[in-house]
PDB file of C-alpha atoms and ligand atoms in Angstrom:
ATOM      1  CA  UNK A   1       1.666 -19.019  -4.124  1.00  0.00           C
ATOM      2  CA  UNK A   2       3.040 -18.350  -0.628  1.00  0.00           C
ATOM      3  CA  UNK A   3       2.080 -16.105   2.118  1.00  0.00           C
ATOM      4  CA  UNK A   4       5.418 -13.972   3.191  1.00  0.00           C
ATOM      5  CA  UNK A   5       6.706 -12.588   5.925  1.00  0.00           C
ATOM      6  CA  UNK A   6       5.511  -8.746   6.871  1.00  0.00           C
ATOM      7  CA  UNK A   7       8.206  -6.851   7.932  1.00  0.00           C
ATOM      8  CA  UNK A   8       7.469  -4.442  11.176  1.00  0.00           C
ATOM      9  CA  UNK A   9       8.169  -0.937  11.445  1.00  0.00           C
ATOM     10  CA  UNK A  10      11.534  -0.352  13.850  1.00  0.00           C
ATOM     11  CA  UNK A  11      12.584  -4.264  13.180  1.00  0.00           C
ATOM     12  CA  UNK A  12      13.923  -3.644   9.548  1.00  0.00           C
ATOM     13  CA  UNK A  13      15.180  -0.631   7.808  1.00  0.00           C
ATOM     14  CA  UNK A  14      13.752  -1.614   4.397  1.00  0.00           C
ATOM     15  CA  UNK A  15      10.472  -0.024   5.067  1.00  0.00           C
ATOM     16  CA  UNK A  16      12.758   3.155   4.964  1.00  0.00           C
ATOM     17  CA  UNK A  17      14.075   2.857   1.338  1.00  0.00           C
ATOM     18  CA  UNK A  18      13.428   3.768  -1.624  1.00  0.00           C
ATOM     19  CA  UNK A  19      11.930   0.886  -3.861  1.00  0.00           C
ATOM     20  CA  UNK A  20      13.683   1.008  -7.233  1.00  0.00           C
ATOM     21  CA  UNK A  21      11.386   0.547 -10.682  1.00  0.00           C
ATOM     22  CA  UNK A  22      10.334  -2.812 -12.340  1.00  0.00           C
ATOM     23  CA  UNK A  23      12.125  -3.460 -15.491  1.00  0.00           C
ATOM     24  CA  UNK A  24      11.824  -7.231 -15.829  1.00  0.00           C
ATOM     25  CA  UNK A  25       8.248  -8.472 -15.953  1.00  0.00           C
ATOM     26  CA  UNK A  26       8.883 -11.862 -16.268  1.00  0.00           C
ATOM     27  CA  UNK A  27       7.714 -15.038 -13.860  1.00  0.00           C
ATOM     28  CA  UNK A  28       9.563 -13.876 -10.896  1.00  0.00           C
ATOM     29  CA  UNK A  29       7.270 -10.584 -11.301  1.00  0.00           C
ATOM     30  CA  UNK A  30       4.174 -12.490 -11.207  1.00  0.00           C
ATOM     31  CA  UNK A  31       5.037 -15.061  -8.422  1.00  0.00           C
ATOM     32  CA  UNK A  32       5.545 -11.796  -6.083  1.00  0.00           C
ATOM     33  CA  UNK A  33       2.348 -10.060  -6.703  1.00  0.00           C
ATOM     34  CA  UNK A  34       0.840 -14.040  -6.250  1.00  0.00           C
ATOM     35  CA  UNK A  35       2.374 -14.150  -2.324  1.00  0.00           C
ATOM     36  CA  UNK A  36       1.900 -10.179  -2.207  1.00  0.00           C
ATOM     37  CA  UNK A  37      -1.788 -11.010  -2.838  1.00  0.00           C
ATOM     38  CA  UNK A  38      -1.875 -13.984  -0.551  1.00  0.00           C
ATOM     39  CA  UNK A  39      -0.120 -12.464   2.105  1.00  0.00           C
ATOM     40  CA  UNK A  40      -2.238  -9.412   1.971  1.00  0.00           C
ATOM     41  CA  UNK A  41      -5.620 -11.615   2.455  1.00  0.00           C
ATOM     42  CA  UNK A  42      -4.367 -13.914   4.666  1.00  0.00           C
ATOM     43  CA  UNK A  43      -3.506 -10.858   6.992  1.00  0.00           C
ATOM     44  CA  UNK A  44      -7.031  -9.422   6.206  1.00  0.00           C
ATOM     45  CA  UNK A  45      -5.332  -6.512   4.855  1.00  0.00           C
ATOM     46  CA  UNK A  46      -6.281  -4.167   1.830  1.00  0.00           C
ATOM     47  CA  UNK A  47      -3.317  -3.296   0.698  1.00  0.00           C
ATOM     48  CA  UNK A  48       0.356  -4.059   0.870  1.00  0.00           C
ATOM     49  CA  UNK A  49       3.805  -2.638  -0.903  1.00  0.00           C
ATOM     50  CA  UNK A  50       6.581  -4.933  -1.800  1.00  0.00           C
ATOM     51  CA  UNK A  51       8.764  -3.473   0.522  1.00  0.00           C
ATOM     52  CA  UNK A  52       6.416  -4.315   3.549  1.00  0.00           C
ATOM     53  CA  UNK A  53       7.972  -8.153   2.297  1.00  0.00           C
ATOM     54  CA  UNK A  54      11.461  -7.416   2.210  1.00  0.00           C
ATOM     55  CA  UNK A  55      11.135  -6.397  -1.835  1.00  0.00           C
ATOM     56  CA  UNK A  56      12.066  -2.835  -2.699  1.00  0.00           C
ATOM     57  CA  UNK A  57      10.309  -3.013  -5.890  1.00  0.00           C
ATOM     58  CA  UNK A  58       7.161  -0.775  -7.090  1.00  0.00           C
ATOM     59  CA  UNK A  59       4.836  -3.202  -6.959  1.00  0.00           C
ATOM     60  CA  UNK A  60       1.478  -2.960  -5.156  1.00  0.00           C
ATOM     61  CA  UNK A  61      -1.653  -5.193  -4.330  1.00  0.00           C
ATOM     62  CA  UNK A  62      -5.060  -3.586  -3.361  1.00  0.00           C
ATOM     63  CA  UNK A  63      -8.495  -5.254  -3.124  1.00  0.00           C
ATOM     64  CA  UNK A  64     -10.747  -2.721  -0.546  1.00  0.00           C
ATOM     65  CA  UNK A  65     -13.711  -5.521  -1.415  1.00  0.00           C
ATOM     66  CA  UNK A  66     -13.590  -4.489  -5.149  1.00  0.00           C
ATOM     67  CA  UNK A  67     -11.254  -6.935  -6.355  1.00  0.00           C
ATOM     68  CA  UNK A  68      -7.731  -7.094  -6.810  1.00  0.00           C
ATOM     69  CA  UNK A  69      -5.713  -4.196  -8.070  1.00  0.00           C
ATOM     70  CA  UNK A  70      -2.225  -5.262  -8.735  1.00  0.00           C
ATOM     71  CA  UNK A  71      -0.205  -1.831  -9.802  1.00  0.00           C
ATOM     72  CA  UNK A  72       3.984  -2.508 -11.263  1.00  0.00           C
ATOM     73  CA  UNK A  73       5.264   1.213 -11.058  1.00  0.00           C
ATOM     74  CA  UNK A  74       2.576   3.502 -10.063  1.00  0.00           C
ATOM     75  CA  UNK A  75       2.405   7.080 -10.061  1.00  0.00           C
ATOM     76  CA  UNK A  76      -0.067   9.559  -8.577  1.00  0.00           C
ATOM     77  CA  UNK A  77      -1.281  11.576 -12.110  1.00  0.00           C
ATOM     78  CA  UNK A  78      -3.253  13.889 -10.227  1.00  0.00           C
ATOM     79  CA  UNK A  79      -5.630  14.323  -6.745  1.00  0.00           C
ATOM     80  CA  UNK A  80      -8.207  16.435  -6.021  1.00  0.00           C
ATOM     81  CA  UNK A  81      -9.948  17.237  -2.460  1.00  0.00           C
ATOM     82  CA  UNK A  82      -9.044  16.225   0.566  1.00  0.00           C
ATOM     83  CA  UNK A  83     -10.322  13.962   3.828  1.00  0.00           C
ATOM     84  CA  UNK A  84      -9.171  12.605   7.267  1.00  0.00           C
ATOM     85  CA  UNK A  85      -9.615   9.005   7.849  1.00  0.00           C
ATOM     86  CA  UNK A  86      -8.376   5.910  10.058  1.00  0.00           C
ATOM     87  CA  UNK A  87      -5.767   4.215   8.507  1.00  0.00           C
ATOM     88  CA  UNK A  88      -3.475   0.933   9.832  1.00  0.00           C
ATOM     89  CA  UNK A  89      -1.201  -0.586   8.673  1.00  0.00           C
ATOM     90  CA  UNK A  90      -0.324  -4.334   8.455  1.00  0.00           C
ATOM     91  CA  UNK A  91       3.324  -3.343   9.100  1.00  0.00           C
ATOM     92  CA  UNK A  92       2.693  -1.362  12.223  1.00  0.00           C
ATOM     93  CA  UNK A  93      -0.032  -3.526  13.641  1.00  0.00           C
ATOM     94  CA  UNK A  94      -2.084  -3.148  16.819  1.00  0.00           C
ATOM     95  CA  UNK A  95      -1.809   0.587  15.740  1.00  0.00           C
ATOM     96  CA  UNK A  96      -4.563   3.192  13.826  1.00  0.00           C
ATOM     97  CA  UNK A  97      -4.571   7.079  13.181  1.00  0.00           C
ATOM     98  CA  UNK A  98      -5.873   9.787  11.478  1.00  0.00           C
ATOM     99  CA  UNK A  99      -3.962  10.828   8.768  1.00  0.00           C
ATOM    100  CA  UNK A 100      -5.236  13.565   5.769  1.00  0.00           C
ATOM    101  CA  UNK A 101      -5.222  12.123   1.757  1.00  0.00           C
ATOM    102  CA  UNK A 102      -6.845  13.166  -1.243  1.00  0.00           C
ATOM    103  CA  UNK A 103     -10.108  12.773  -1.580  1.00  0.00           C
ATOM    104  CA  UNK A 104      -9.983  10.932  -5.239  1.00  0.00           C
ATOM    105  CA  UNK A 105      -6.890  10.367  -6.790  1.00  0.00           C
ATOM    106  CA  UNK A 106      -6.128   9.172 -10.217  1.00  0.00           C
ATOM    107  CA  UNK A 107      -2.773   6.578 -10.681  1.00  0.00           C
ATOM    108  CA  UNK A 108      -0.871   5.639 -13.879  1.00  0.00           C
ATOM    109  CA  UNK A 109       0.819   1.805 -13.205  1.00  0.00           C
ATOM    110  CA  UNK A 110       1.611  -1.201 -15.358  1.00  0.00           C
ATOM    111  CA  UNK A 111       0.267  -4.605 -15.333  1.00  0.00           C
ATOM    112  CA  UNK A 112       2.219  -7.573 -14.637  1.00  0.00           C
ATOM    113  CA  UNK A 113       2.744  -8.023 -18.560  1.00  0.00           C
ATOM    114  CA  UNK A 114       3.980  -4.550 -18.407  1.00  0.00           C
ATOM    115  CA  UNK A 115       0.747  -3.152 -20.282  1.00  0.00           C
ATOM    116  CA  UNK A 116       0.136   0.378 -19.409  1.00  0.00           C
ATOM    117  CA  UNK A 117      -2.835   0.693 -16.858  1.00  0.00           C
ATOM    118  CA  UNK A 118      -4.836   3.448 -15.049  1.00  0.00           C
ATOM    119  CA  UNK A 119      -7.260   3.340 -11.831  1.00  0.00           C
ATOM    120  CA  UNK A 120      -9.165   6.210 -10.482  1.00  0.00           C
ATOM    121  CA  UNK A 121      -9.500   5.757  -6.415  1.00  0.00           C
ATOM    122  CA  UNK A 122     -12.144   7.459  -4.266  1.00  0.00           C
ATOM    123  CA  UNK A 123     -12.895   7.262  -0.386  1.00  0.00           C
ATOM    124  CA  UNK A 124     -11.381   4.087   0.756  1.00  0.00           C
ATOM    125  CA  UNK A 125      -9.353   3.251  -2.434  1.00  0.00           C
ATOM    126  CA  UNK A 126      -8.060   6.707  -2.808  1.00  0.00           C
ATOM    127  CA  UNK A 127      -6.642   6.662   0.571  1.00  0.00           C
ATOM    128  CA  UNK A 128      -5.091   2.841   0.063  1.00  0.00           C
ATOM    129  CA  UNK A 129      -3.875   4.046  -3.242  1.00  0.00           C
ATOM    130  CA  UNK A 130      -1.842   7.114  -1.284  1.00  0.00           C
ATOM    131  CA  UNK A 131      -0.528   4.812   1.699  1.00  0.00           C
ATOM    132  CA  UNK A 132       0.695   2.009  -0.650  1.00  0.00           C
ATOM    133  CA  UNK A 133       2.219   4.434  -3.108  1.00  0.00           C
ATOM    134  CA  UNK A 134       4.097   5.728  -0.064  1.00  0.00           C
ATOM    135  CA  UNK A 135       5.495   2.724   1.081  1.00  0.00           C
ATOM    136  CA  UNK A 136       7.667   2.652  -2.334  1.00  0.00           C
ATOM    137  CA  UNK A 137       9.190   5.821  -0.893  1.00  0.00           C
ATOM    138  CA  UNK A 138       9.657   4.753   2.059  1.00  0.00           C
ATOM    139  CA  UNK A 139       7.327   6.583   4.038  1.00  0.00           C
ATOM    140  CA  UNK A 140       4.175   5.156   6.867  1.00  0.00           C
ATOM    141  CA  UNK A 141       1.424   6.847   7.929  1.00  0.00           C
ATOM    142  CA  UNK A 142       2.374   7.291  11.460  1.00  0.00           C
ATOM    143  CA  UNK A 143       4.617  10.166   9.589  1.00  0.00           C
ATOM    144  CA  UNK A 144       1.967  11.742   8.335  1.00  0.00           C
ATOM    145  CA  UNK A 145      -0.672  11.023  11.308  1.00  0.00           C
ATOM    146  CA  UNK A 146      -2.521  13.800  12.848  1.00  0.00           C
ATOM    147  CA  UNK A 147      -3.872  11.901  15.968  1.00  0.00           C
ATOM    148  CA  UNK A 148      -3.103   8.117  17.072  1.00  0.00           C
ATOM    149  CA  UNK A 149      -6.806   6.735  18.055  1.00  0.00           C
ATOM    150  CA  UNK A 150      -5.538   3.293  18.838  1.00  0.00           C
ATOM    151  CA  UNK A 151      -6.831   3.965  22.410  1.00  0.00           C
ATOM    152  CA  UNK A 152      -9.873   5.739  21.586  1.00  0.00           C
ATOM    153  CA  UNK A 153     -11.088   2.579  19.141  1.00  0.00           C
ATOM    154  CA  UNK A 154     -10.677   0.200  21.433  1.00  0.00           C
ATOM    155  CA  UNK A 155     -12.839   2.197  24.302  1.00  0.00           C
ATOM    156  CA  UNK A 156     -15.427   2.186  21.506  1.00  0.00           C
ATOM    157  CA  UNK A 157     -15.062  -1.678  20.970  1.00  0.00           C
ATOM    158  CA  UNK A 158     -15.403  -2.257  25.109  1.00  0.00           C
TER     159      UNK A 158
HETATM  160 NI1   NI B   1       0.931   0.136   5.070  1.00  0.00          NI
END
């Protein structure tokens, strides 16, 4: 176990790239989502992409205070609804906005083992499920945000 480095938005164009499919779920496999984990709590974070550490792989770690959700290759099976919320991100920090998700989303993924897995995501996990998901694209919220309220939250926490 090992916390990694988080790569920031406009330092590295990794976060840019398309993270290629797992194929291999061997030890290397689990050591990453071990640091991902890690890394993610030690940055009080709920939720982080490989590529956020320099890994364009489709792996993902979630806990939103329901435990940990490690996903190898997720895919969005279907969504339903739809709600604007705050969202940061660990590799853009300092920085929230509003951005528009699904309201409930339900992903297929693997396991590290490679065993076929499905999680159904609403409210805060729906949302994390969406941003993480993107990050294996490529894509950050700030591309999607309607309104940067990085001002406006800290006026509210004067
Ligand atoms: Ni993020």
């Amino acid at each position: 176990m090992a916390i990694r480095n988080i790569i920031e938005m406009g330092k590295d164009d990794i976060l840019r790239k398309h993270s290629r499919k797992v194929t291999k779920f061997d030890h290397r496999l689990g050591v990453l989502l071990d640091d991902m984990a890690d890394t993610m709590y030690e940055a009080d974070g709920v939720g982080l992409a490989a590529p956020q550490v320099g890994v364009l792989k489709r792996v993902v770690v979630i806990d939103v205070g329901e435990g940990l959700i490690e996903l190898v290759n997720p895919e969005i099976l279907w969504s339903e609804g739809e709600v604007i919320s705050t969202e940061g991100c660990l590799s853009v920090p300092g920085r929230r906005g509003t951005v528009q998700r699904p309201e409930k989303v339900r992903v297929h993924a693997q396991d590290r083992k490679g065993n076929p897995i499905e999680v159904e995501g609403e409210g805060l996990l729906a949302v994390c499920l969406c941003h993480e998901l993107d990050h294996l694209d490529g894509v950050l919220y700030v591309d999607k945000m309607i309104e940067d309220v990085t001002d406006k939250i800290e006026e509210e926490n004067e």
